[in-house]
């Protein structure tokens, strides 16, 4: 397969990053890639989808990675995985790839090992310049599930219509299910037998970076990785419930300027000029005379170490930095003084946060299960709501109209190839019942 054919295949299959913000994968592909880094870190506590894929589909991943390396002209493939999870990998296959350009690289069991800037450093020793992306250092970072989706497109001619999702937290047992894209999360929980959620809240994503689910309207998308249930009174939920106005007031009243939020920041420790304490102070005290205090928030990955581990005043620098970053992006502001760090800060090794420490700080130890079960139930929702925006970039535009008959895998929306976007497909057989500004509704 030629490079252009691969790009076309990945675009038409609607493949986006399955483990994060949903960057359209065909736009990551480049002939300048020298190293492919597979993100198998399973970064956040309680998450396990990548564990399942590595255990069940490792041979498929290896075969696809060989093909990708050949097509892209990459010198090596590095699978970044925590040491405690290497046992998930088939020993026979690991033996087969010894001496090849596919390498298993043990990364430390720290958070956020899955942040692409951290992961690239841990696996290659390279530091991505501020405000840049991995290709700037000749690297492509790709999630394990995304590789599996490419395998399905290359080998089975399958497009992305389903998503692996973990349901965990305050539930009797953690399960991994495969769900049609666009299925309402509330219906998924009912189908799995979780009908009594009184006094509970659901987080879409991990306990550090996930967002609260609106059970009335939210659906499973191409980036839904985990749905975690917590009591409404739990700190994971309460922090997300707090209005930004209150978060800022607390920061202005209680911040002691210790700058521990900066000292523990993973990207600061990699040499980035990211001063979380300055953003916190500037936002909470309306100190507008120093624009850099705001624009440096563009370097923040939103991991939450500053809030959960660093701040002894129980403030929330994470929410403030993420809000400032989002607002600057919305208004089109760009940081112009990005630098390229050449070495990490000398104190980095002593400030890495072990996952076990993070679990205790979050107060979620009792939700860590010894085993995660694969549930093979087939879900058949009567309706799905396929969002036009399930990815970074421009939303897709509908290619169908109300009344059209569609089958699983049919194209229903597309972003033009010149823009950053992807393709959306029907996830059930049925009829297009409604088209809004946000999604296509298909009824079985």
Coordinates of C-alpha atoms in Angstrom, one line a residue:
X1 CA 0.0 0.0 0.0
X2 CA 1.2 3.5 -0.9
X3 CA 1.3 6.4 1.5
X4 CA -1.5 8.3 -0.2
X5 CA -3.6 5.1 -0.2
X6 CA -3.1 4.7 3.5
X7 CA -4.1 8.3 4.2
X8 CA -7.3 7.8 2.1
X9 CA -8.1 4.6 3.8
X10 CA -7.8 6.0 7.3
X11 CA -9.8 9.2 6.4
X12 CA -12.6 7.2 4.8
X13 CA -12.7 4.8 7.8
X14 CA -13.4 7.8 10.1
X15 CA -10.4 7.0 12.4
X16 CA -9.5 9.5 15.0
X17 CA -7.4 9.2 18.2
X18 CA -9.3 6.8 20.4
X19 CA -7.5 7.7 23.6
X20 CA -7.7 11.5 23.9
X21 CA -9.0 14.5 22.1
X22 CA -9.7 12.7 18.8
X23 CA -7.1 14.1 16.5
X24 CA -7.9 12.9 12.9
X25 CA -5.4 10.1 12.4
X26 CA -4.9 10.6 8.6
X27 CA -3.5 14.0 9.4
X28 CA -0.9 12.5 11.7
X29 CA 0.5 10.3 8.9
X30 CA 3.7 11.8 7.4
X31 CA 6.7 10.7 5.4
X32 CA 8.8 12.6 7.9
X33 CA 8.1 10.0 10.7
X34 CA 11.1 8.2 12.0
X35 CA 9.7 6.7 15.1
X36 CA 6.1 5.5 15.8
X37 CA 5.3 5.5 19.5
X38 CA 2.3 3.5 20.6
X39 CA 0.6 4.9 23.7
X40 CA -0.2 1.8 25.7
X41 CA 0.3 3.6 29.1
X42 CA -3.3 3.5 30.2
X43 CA -2.4 6.7 31.9
X44 CA -5.4 7.4 34.3
X45 CA -6.3 5.2 37.2
X46 CA -9.2 2.8 36.8
X47 CA -8.9 2.7 33.0
X48 CA -8.3 -0.6 31.2
X49 CA -9.5 -0.5 27.6
X50 CA -6.0 -0.6 26.2
X51 CA -5.2 -3.5 28.5
X52 CA -8.0 -5.5 26.9
X53 CA -6.8 -4.6 23.3
X54 CA -3.2 -5.5 24.1
X55 CA -4.2 -8.8 25.6
X56 CA -6.7 -9.8 23.0
X57 CA -5.4 -8.3 19.8
X58 CA -1.6 -8.0 20.2
X59 CA -0.8 -10.0 17.1
X60 CA -3.1 -7.8 15.0
X61 CA -1.4 -4.7 16.4
X62 CA 2.1 -6.0 15.7
X63 CA 1.2 -6.8 12.1
X64 CA -0.4 -3.4 11.5
X65 CA 2.6 -1.6 13.1
X66 CA 4.9 -3.5 10.7
X67 CA 2.8 -2.3 7.8
X68 CA 2.7 1.3 9.1
X69 CA 6.5 1.4 9.6
X70 CA 7.1 0.2 6.0
X71 CA 4.6 2.5 4.4
X72 CA 5.7 5.6 6.3
X73 CA 9.4 4.7 6.2
X74 CA 9.8 4.8 9.9
X75 CA 13.0 3.4 11.4
X76 CA 11.4 1.9 14.5
X77 CA 8.2 1.3 16.4
X78 CA 8.2 1.7 20.2
X79 CA 5.3 0.3 22.3
X80 CA 5.3 2.4 25.5
X81 CA 3.8 0.3 28.3
X82 CA 4.1 0.3 32.1
X83 CA 6.2 -2.5 33.5
X84 CA 3.4 -3.9 35.6
X85 CA 1.3 -4.5 32.4
X86 CA 4.0 -6.2 30.2
X87 CA 2.6 -9.5 31.4
X88 CA -0.5 -8.8 29.3
X89 CA 1.5 -9.2 26.1
X90 CA 1.7 -12.6 24.5
X91 CA 5.2 -13.9 25.4
X92 CA 5.4 -15.9 22.1
X93 CA 4.8 -12.7 20.0
X94 CA 7.2 -10.7 22.2
X95 CA 9.8 -13.3 21.4
X96 CA 9.0 -13.2 17.7
X97 CA 9.6 -9.4 17.5
X98 CA 13.0 -9.5 19.3
X99 CA 15.6 -8.0 17.0
X100 CA 13.1 -6.3 14.8
X101 CA 12.3 -2.7 14.5
X102 CA 9.3 -3.1 16.9
X103 CA 10.4 -2.7 20.5
X104 CA 8.6 -3.0 23.9
X105 CA 9.7 -0.1 26.1
X106 CA 8.9 -0.2 29.8
X107 CA 7.8 3.2 31.0
X108 CA 7.5 4.1 34.7
X109 CA 4.3 3.7 36.5
X110 CA 3.7 7.4 37.0
X111 CA 1.1 9.9 36.1
X112 CA 0.7 11.4 33.4
X113 CA 2.8 8.8 31.5
X114 CA 0.3 9.0 28.7
X115 CA 0.7 12.7 28.0
X116 CA 2.3 12.7 24.6
X117 CA 5.1 15.1 25.6
X118 CA 6.0 12.9 28.6
X119 CA 5.6 9.7 26.6
X120 CA 7.8 10.8 23.8
X121 CA 10.5 11.8 26.3
X122 CA 10.2 8.5 28.2
X123 CA 10.4 6.3 25.1
X124 CA 12.8 8.3 22.8
X125 CA 14.6 10.8 25.0
X126 CA 13.3 13.6 22.8
X127 CA 11.6 16.7 24.1
X128 CA 8.9 18.1 21.9
X129 CA 9.3 21.9 21.6
X130 CA 6.8 24.1 23.3
X131 CA 3.5 24.6 21.4
X132 CA 4.5 21.9 18.9
X133 CA 3.5 18.3 18.1
X134 CA 5.5 15.0 18.0
X135 CA 6.2 15.1 14.2
X136 CA 8.4 18.1 14.9
X137 CA 10.9 15.6 16.4
X138 CA 10.1 12.9 13.8
X139 CA 7.7 11.0 16.0
X140 CA 4.1 9.9 15.6
X141 CA 2.2 9.0 18.8
X142 CA -0.7 6.7 18.3
X143 CA -3.1 5.1 20.8
X144 CA -3.3 1.3 21.0
X145 CA -7.0 1.2 20.1
X146 CA -6.4 3.6 17.2
X147 CA -3.9 1.1 15.8
X148 CA -6.5 -1.6 16.1
X149 CA -9.0 0.5 14.2
X150 CA -6.4 0.9 11.4
X151 CA -5.9 -2.9 11.4
X152 CA -9.7 -3.3 11.0
X153 CA -9.7 -0.8 8.1
X154 CA -6.7 -2.4 6.3
X155 CA -7.5 -6.0 6.8
X156 CA -11.3 -6.1 7.1
X157 CA -12.3 -2.9 5.3
X158 CA -14.2 -1.9 8.5
X159 CA -15.0 1.7 9.4
X160 CA -15.4 3.1 12.9
X161 CA -18.9 2.4 14.0
X162 CA -18.3 1.0 17.5
X163 CA -16.2 2.0 20.5
X164 CA -14.6 0.0 23.3
X165 CA -15.8 1.5 26.6
X166 CA -15.0 0.6 30.3
X167 CA -17.7 1.0 32.9
X168 CA -16.2 1.2 36.3
X169 CA -15.9 3.0 39.6
X170 CA -18.7 2.6 42.2
X171 CA -20.2 -0.5 40.4
X172 CA -20.2 -4.1 41.5
X173 CA -17.7 -5.1 38.8
X174 CA -15.8 -3.3 36.0
X175 CA -16.7 -4.3 32.5
X176 CA -15.4 -3.5 29.0
X177 CA -18.1 -3.4 26.3
X178 CA -18.2 -2.6 22.6
X179 CA -20.8 0.0 22.0
X180 CA -22.4 1.5 18.8
X181 CA -21.2 5.1 18.3
X182 CA -24.1 7.5 19.1
X183 CA -25.8 5.3 21.7
X184 CA -27.1 7.3 24.7
X185 CA -25.0 6.7 27.8
X186 CA -28.1 6.4 29.9
X187 CA -29.4 3.6 27.6
X188 CA -26.0 1.9 27.8
X189 CA -26.1 1.8 31.6
X190 CA -29.6 0.4 31.6
X191 CA -28.7 -2.2 29.1
X192 CA -25.8 -3.2 31.3
X193 CA -28.1 -3.5 34.3
X194 CA -27.0 -0.3 36.1
X195 CA -30.4 1.1 36.6
X196 CA -30.1 2.7 40.0
X197 CA -27.8 5.7 39.8
X198 CA -29.6 7.7 42.5
X199 CA -27.0 9.9 44.3
X200 CA -24.4 9.0 41.7
X201 CA -22.6 10.9 38.9
X202 CA -20.8 9.6 35.9
X203 CA -17.4 10.8 34.6
X204 CA -16.6 10.4 30.9
X205 CA -12.9 9.7 31.0
X206 CA -10.5 9.2 33.9
X207 CA -10.9 10.7 37.4
X208 CA -8.2 13.3 36.6
X209 CA -9.2 14.7 33.2
X210 CA -12.7 13.3 32.5
X211 CA -15.8 15.4 32.3
X212 CA -19.2 15.0 34.0
X213 CA -21.8 13.2 31.9
X214 CA -25.2 14.7 31.2
X215 CA -27.3 11.5 31.4
X216 CA -30.2 13.1 29.5
X217 CA -28.2 13.9 26.4
X218 CA -24.6 12.6 26.2
X219 CA -23.8 9.7 23.9
X220 CA -20.9 7.4 23.3
X221 CA -18.4 8.9 20.8
X222 CA -15.3 7.8 19.0
X223 CA -13.2 9.1 22.0
X224 CA -15.3 7.7 24.9
X225 CA -12.8 5.5 26.7
X226 CA -14.3 5.0 30.1
X227 CA -17.5 5.8 32.1
X228 CA -16.8 6.0 35.8
X229 CA -19.5 6.1 38.5
X230 CA -18.8 8.0 41.7
X231 CA -21.1 9.2 44.5
X232 CA -22.2 12.8 44.1
X233 CA -20.3 13.6 47.3
X234 CA -17.0 12.3 46.1
X235 CA -14.2 14.9 45.6
X236 CA -13.8 13.8 42.0
X237 CA -17.4 15.0 41.3
X238 CA -17.5 17.9 43.7
X239 CA -14.5 19.5 42.1
X240 CA -16.2 19.4 38.7
X241 CA -19.4 20.8 40.1
X242 CA -17.7 23.9 41.5
X243 CA -18.5 27.1 39.4
X244 CA -15.4 28.8 38.0
X245 CA -16.4 32.0 39.8
X246 CA -16.0 30.2 43.1
X247 CA -12.8 28.5 42.0
X248 CA -11.3 31.9 41.2
X249 CA -12.5 33.4 44.5
X250 CA -11.0 30.6 46.5
X251 CA -7.7 31.0 44.7
X252 CA -7.6 34.8 45.2
X253 CA -8.2 34.3 48.9
X254 CA -6.2 31.2 49.8
X255 CA -3.2 31.0 47.4
X256 CA 0.0 31.4 49.4
X257 CA 2.2 31.8 46.4
X258 CA 4.2 28.7 47.2
X259 CA 4.4 27.7 43.5
X260 CA 4.2 24.0 44.3
X261 CA 1.7 23.7 41.4
X262 CA 4.5 24.8 39.1
X263 CA 7.2 22.7 40.8
X264 CA 5.2 19.5 40.3
X265 CA 3.9 20.3 36.8
X266 CA 5.1 17.4 34.5
X267 CA 5.7 19.7 31.5
X268 CA 7.5 22.3 33.6
X269 CA 9.8 19.4 34.8
X270 CA 10.5 18.6 31.1
X271 CA 11.9 22.1 30.7
X272 CA 8.8 23.9 29.5
X273 CA 8.4 27.6 30.5
X274 CA 5.1 26.9 32.1
X275 CA 4.4 28.7 35.4
X276 CA 1.1 27.4 36.7
X277 CA 1.3 29.6 39.8
X278 CA 1.5 32.7 37.6
X279 CA -1.6 31.8 35.6
X280 CA -3.4 31.0 38.8
X281 CA -2.5 34.4 40.3
X282 CA -3.1 36.4 37.1
X283 CA -6.6 34.8 36.6
X284 CA -7.7 35.0 40.2
X285 CA -6.5 38.6 40.7
X286 CA -7.2 40.0 37.2
X287 CA -3.5 40.8 36.8
X288 CA -3.8 41.7 33.1
X289 CA -0.5 43.6 32.8
X290 CA 1.5 40.4 32.1
X291 CA 0.0 38.6 29.1
X292 CA 2.5 35.8 29.4
X293 CA 0.9 34.7 32.6
X294 CA -2.2 33.9 30.5
X295 CA -0.8 32.7 27.2
X296 CA 1.6 30.2 28.8
X297 CA -1.5 28.2 29.7
X298 CA -1.4 27.0 26.1
X299 CA 1.4 24.6 27.2
X300 CA -0.8 23.0 29.9
X301 CA -2.0 19.5 29.1
X302 CA -4.7 19.6 31.9
X303 CA -3.4 16.6 33.7
X304 CA -4.4 17.9 37.1
X305 CA -1.2 17.1 39.1
X306 CA -1.2 20.7 40.2
X307 CA -4.7 20.3 41.8
X308 CA -4.7 16.8 43.2
X309 CA -1.1 16.4 44.3
X310 CA 0.7 19.7 44.5
X311 CA -1.6 22.3 46.0
X312 CA -1.7 22.1 49.8
X313 CA -4.5 24.8 50.0
X314 CA -6.9 22.5 48.1
X315 CA -7.2 25.0 45.2
X316 CA -7.8 24.0 41.6
X317 CA -5.1 25.3 39.3
X318 CA -6.0 22.7 36.8
X319 CA -9.5 24.1 36.1
X320 CA -8.3 27.6 36.0
X321 CA -5.5 26.8 33.5
X322 CA -7.7 24.7 31.3
X323 CA -10.4 27.5 31.3
X324 CA -7.8 30.2 30.4
X325 CA -6.4 28.0 27.6
X326 CA -9.8 27.3 26.2
X327 CA -10.9 30.9 26.2
X328 CA -7.6 32.1 24.5
X329 CA -8.1 29.4 21.8
X330 CA -11.7 30.4 21.3
X331 CA -10.6 34.0 20.7
X332 CA -7.8 33.0 18.4
X333 CA -4.9 34.0 20.6
X334 CA -1.6 32.2 19.9
X335 CA 1.6 32.1 22.0
X336 CA 4.5 33.4 20.0
X337 CA 7.5 32.9 22.3
X338 CA 7.6 29.1 22.3
X339 CA 11.0 27.6 23.1
X340 CA 12.7 24.3 22.5
X341 CA 14.0 22.8 25.8
X342 CA 17.1 20.8 25.4
X343 CA 17.1 19.0 28.8
X344 CA 14.7 18.2 31.6
X345 CA 15.0 20.0 34.9
X346 CA 17.4 18.2 37.3
X347 CA 14.7 17.8 40.0
X348 CA 12.4 15.9 37.7
X349 CA 13.3 12.3 38.8
X350 CA 12.4 13.1 42.4
X351 CA 9.1 14.7 41.6
X352 CA 7.4 12.0 39.4
X353 CA 4.1 11.0 40.9
X354 CA 3.5 7.2 41.2
X355 CA 0.1 6.0 40.2
X356 CA -0.4 4.5 43.7
X357 CA 0.1 7.9 45.3
X358 CA -2.4 9.5 42.9
X359 CA -5.0 6.8 43.6
X360 CA -4.8 7.6 47.3
X361 CA -4.9 11.3 46.8
X362 CA -8.0 10.9 44.7
X363 CA -9.6 8.7 47.3
X364 CA -10.5 6.0 44.8
X365 CA -8.5 3.0 46.3
X366 CA -11.7 1.1 47.0
X367 CA -12.8 1.4 43.4
X368 CA -9.7 -0.4 42.1
X369 CA -10.8 -3.9 41.0
X370 CA -8.5 -6.9 40.7
X371 CA -10.2 -7.9 37.5
X372 CA -12.0 -6.2 34.6
X373 CA -14.4 -8.4 32.7
X374 CA -15.1 -8.4 29.0
X375 CA -18.9 -8.3 28.4
X376 CA -19.8 -9.7 25.0
X377 CA -23.4 -8.4 25.0
X378 CA -24.5 -7.0 21.6
X379 CA -26.2 -3.6 22.0
X380 CA -29.1 -2.8 19.7
X381 CA -30.3 0.7 20.6
X382 CA -33.5 1.9 18.9
X383 CA -31.9 5.2 18.2
X384 CA -28.4 6.6 17.8
X385 CA -27.4 10.2 17.8
X386 CA -24.2 10.6 15.7
X387 CA -22.4 13.9 16.6
X388 CA -20.8 15.9 13.8
X389 CA -18.0 16.8 16.1
X390 CA -16.2 13.8 17.8
X391 CA -12.8 15.0 17.0
X392 CA -10.3 17.9 17.0
X393 CA -11.0 20.3 14.1
X394 CA -13.9 21.2 11.9
X395 CA -17.2 19.3 12.5
X396 CA -18.5 17.0 9.7
X397 CA -21.4 18.1 7.5
X398 CA -24.3 15.8 6.8
X399 CA -24.4 13.9 3.5
X400 CA -27.9 12.4 4.2
X401 CA -31.3 13.8 4.5
X402 CA -34.3 13.0 6.7
X403 CA -36.0 9.9 5.5
X404 CA -32.9 8.2 4.0
X405 CA -32.4 4.5 4.7
X406 CA -28.9 3.7 6.0
X407 CA -27.0 0.6 6.9
X408 CA -24.1 0.2 9.4
X409 CA -21.0 1.7 7.9
X410 CA -22.8 4.0 5.4
X411 CA -21.3 7.5 5.3
X412 CA -23.7 10.1 6.9
X413 CA -21.4 13.1 7.4
X414 CA -18.0 14.3 6.1
X415 CA -15.5 17.0 6.7
X416 CA -13.8 18.2 3.5
X417 CA -10.3 16.8 3.1
X418 CA -8.7 20.2 3.0
X419 CA -9.9 20.8 6.6
X420 CA -9.0 19.1 9.9
X421 CA -11.8 16.6 10.2
X422 CA -13.0 13.1 9.4
X423 CA -16.0 11.0 8.2
X424 CA -19.0 9.8 10.3
X425 CA -20.8 6.6 9.6
X426 CA -24.1 5.0 10.6
X427 CA -23.7 2.7 13.5
X428 CA -27.1 0.9 13.1
X429 CA -29.4 0.0 10.2
X430 CA -32.3 2.3 10.1
X431 CA -33.8 5.6 8.8
X432 CA -32.6 9.1 9.3
X433 CA -35.2 10.6 11.5
X434 CA -33.7 14.0 12.3
X435 CA -30.7 16.2 11.5
X436 CA -29.8 19.0 13.9
X437 CA -26.9 21.4 14.1
X438 CA -25.2 18.8 16.3
X439 CA -26.0 15.3 15.1
X440 CA -27.8 12.9 12.8
X441 CA -30.5 10.8 14.5
X442 CA -31.0 7.3 13.1
X443 CA -33.9 5.1 14.2
X444 CA -33.8 1.4 13.8

